[in-house]
PDB file of C-alpha atoms in Angstrom:
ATOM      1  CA  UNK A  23      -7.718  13.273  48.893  1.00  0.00           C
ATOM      2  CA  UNK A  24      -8.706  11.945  45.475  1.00  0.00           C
ATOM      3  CA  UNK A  25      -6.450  11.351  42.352  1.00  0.00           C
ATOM      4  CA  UNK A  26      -8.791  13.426  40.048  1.00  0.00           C
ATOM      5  CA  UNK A  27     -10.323  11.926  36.509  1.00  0.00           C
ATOM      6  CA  UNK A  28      -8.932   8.848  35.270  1.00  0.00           C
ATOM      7  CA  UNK A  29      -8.671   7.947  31.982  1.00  0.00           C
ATOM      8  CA  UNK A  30      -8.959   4.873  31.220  1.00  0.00           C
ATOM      9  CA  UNK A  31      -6.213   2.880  28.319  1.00  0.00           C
ATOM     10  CA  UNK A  32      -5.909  -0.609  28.179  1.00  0.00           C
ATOM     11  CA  UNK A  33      -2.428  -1.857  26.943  1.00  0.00           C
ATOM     12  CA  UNK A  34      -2.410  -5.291  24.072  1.00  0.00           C
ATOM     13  CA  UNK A  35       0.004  -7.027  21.641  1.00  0.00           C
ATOM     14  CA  UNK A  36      -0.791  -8.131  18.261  1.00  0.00           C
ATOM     15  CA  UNK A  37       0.140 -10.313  15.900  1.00  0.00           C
ATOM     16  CA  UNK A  38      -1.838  -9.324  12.810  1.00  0.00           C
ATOM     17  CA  UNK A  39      -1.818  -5.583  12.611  1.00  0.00           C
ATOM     18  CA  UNK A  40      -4.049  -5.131   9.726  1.00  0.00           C
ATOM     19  CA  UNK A  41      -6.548  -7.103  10.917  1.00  0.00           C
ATOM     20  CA  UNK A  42      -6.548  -5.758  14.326  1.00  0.00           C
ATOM     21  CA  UNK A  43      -6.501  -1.904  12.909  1.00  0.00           C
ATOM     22  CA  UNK A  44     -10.112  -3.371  11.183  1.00  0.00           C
ATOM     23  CA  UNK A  45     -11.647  -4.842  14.116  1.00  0.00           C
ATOM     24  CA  UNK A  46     -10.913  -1.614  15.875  1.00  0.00           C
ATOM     25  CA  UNK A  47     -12.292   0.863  13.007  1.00  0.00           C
ATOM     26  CA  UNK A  48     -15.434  -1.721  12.858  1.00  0.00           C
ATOM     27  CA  UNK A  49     -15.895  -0.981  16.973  1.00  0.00           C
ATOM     28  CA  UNK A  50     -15.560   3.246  16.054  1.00  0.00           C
ATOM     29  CA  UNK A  51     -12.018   3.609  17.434  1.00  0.00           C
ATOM     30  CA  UNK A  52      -9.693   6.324  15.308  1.00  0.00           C
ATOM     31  CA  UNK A  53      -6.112   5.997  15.333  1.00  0.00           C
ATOM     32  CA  UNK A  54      -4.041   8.920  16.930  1.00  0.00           C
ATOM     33  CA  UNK A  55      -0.641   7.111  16.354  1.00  0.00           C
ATOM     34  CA  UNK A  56       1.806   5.307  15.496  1.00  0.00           C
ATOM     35  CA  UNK A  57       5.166   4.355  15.465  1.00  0.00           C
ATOM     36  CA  UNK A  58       6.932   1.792  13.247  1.00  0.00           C
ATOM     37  CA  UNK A  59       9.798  -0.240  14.610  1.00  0.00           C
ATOM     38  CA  UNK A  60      13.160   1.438  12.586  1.00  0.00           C
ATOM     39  CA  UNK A  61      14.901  -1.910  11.696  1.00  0.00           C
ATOM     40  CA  UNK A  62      11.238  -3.604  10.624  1.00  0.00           C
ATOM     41  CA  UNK A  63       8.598  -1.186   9.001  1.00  0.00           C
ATOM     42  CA  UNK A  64       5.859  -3.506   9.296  1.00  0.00           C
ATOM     43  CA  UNK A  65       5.785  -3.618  12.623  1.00  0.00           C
ATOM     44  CA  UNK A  66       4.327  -1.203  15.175  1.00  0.00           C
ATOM     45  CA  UNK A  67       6.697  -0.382  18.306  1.00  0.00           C
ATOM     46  CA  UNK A  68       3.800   2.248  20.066  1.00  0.00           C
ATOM     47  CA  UNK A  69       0.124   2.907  18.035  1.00  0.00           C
ATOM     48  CA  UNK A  70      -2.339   4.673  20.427  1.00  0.00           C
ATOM     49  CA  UNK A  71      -6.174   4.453  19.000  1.00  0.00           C
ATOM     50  CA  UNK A  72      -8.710   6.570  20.974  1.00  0.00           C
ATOM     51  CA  UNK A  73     -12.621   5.559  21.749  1.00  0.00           C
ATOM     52  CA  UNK A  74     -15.338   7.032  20.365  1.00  0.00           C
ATOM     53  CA  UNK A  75     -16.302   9.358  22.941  1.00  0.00           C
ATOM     54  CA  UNK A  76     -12.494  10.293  23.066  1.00  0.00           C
ATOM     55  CA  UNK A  77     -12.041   9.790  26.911  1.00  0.00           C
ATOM     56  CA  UNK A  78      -9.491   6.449  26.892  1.00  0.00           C
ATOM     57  CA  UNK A  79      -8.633   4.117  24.365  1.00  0.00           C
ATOM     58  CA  UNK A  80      -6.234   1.013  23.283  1.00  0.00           C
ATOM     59  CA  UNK A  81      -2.169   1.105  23.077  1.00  0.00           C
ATOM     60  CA  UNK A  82      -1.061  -1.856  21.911  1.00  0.00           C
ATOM     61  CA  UNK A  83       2.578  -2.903  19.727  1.00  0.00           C
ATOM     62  CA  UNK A  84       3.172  -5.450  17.301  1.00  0.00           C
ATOM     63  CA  UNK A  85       4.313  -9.528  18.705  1.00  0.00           C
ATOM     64  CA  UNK A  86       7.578  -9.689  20.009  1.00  0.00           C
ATOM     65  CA  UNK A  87       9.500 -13.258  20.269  1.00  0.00           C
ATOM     66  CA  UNK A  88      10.836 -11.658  24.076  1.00  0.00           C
ATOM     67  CA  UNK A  89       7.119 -11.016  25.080  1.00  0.00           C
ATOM     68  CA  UNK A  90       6.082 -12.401  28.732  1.00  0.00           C
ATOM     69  CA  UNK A  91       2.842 -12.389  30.360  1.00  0.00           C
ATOM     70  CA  UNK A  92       0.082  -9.897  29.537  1.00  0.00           C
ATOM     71  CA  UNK A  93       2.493  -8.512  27.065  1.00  0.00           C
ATOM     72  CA  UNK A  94       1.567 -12.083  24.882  1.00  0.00           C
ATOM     73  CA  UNK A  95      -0.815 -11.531  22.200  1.00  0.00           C
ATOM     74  CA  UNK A  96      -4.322 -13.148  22.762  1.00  0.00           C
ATOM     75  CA  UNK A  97      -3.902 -12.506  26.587  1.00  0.00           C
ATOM     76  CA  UNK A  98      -5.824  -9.531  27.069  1.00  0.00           C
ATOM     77  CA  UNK A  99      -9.962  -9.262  28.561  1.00  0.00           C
ATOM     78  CA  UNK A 100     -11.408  -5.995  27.558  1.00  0.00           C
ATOM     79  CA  UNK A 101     -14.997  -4.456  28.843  1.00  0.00           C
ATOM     80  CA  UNK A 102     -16.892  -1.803  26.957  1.00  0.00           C
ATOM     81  CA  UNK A 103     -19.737   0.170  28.121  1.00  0.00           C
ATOM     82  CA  UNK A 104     -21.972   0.864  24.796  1.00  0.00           C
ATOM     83  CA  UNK A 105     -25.219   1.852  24.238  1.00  0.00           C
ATOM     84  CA  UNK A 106     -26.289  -1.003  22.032  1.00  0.00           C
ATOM     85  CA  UNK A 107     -24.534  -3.437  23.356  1.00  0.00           C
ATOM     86  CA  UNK A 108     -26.094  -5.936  19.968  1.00  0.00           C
ATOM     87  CA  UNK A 109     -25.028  -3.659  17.401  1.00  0.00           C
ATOM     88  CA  UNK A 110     -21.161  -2.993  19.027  1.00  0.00           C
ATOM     89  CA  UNK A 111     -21.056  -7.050  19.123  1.00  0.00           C
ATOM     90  CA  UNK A 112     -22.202  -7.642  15.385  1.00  0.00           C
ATOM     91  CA  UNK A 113     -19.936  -5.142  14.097  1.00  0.00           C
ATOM     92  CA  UNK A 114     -17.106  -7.227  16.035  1.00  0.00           C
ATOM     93  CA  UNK A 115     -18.275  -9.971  14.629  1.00  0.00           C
ATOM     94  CA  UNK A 116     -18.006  -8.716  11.129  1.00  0.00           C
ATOM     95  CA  UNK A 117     -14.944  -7.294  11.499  1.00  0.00           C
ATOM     96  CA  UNK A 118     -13.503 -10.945  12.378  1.00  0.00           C
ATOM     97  CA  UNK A 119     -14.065 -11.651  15.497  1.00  0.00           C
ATOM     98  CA  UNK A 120     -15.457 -14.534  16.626  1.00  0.00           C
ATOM     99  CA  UNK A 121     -18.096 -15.465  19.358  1.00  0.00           C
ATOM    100  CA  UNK A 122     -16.756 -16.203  23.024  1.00  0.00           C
ATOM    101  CA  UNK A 123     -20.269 -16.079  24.829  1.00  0.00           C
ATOM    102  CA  UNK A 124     -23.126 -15.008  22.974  1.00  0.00           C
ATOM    103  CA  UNK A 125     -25.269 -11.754  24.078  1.00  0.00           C
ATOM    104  CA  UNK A 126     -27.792 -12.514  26.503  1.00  0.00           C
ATOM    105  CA  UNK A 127     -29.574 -10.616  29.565  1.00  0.00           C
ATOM    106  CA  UNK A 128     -26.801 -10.963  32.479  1.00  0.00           C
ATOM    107  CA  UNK A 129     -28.132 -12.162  35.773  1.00  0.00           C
ATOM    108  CA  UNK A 130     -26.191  -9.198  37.356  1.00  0.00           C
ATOM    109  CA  UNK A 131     -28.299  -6.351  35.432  1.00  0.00           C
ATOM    110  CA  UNK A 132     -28.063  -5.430  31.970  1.00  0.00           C
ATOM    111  CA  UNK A 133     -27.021  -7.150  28.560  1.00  0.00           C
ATOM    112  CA  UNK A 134     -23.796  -8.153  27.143  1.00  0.00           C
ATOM    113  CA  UNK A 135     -21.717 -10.658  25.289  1.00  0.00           C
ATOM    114  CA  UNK A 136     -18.030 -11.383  24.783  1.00  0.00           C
ATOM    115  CA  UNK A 137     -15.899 -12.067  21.236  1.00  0.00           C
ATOM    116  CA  UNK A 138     -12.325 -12.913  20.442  1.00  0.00           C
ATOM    117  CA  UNK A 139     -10.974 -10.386  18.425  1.00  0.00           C
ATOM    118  CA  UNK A 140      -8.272 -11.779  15.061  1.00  0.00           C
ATOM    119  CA  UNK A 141      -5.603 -12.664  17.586  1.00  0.00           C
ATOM    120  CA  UNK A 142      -7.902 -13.813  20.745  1.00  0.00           C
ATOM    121  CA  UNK A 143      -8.121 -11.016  23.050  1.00  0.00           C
ATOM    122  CA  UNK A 144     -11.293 -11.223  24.316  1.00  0.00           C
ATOM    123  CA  UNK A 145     -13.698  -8.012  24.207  1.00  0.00           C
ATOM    124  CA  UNK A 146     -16.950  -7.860  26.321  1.00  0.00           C
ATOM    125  CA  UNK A 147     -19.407  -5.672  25.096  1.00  0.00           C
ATOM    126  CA  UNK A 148     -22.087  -4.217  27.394  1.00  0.00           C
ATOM    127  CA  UNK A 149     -24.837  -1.983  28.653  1.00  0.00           C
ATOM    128  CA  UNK A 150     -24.216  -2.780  32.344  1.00  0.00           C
ATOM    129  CA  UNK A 151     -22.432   0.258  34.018  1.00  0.00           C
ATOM    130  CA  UNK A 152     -19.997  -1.331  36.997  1.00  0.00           C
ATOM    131  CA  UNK A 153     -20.574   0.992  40.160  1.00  0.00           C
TER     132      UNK A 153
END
């Protein structure tokens, strides 16, 4: 018995909201929400930004000084699937990021590259389809 489509949304924190709302814009991700913490405007409690074919996307909420774990900012390892692979990682680059491991043919099939986004999470772009 299967569990039907998944959708896939990876979860982040952030310290620098502007910039990160850039960096995602740069990589073709729209926002859908958002929802600023009541006592502090400026921050976000809940902002949901979907990908740009619209099937998963990116929660993430502004730094906390309770955060543990994977809830830290900088702590998170994304993977994208993209057609052009090069363009997807200049575009991150522009947008502020800077390079982790540069693009190169992967001995494991296809092309990719990795770059820390404004607060360090670090996104791996790619043409190599996991099976």
């Amino acid at each position: 018995m299967g569990i039907g489509e998944i959708r896939f949304w990876d979860c982040i924190t952030v310290r620098d909201l502007e910039a990160m709302t850039a960096f995602l814009t740069a990589l073709g991700f729209t926002e859908h929400a958002a929802y600023r913490d009541e006592a502090d405007p400026s921050l976000v409690a809940h902002a949901e930004w979907v990908s740009p074919d619209g099937h998963g996307g990116l929660m993430f909420g502004s730094e906390r000084e309770d955060a543990v774990g994977s809830s830290r900012v900088g702590t998170a390892g994304i993977y994208l699937v993209v057609d052009d692979p090069d363009a997807v990682f200049e575009a991150a680059l522009a947008a502020g990021g800077t390079v982790v491991q540069p693009m190169q043919d992967q001995g494991y099939g296809g092309r990719g590259g990795t770059v820390a986004d404004p607060d360090g999470n670090q996104w791996s772009f790619g043409d190599y389809q996991p099976h």
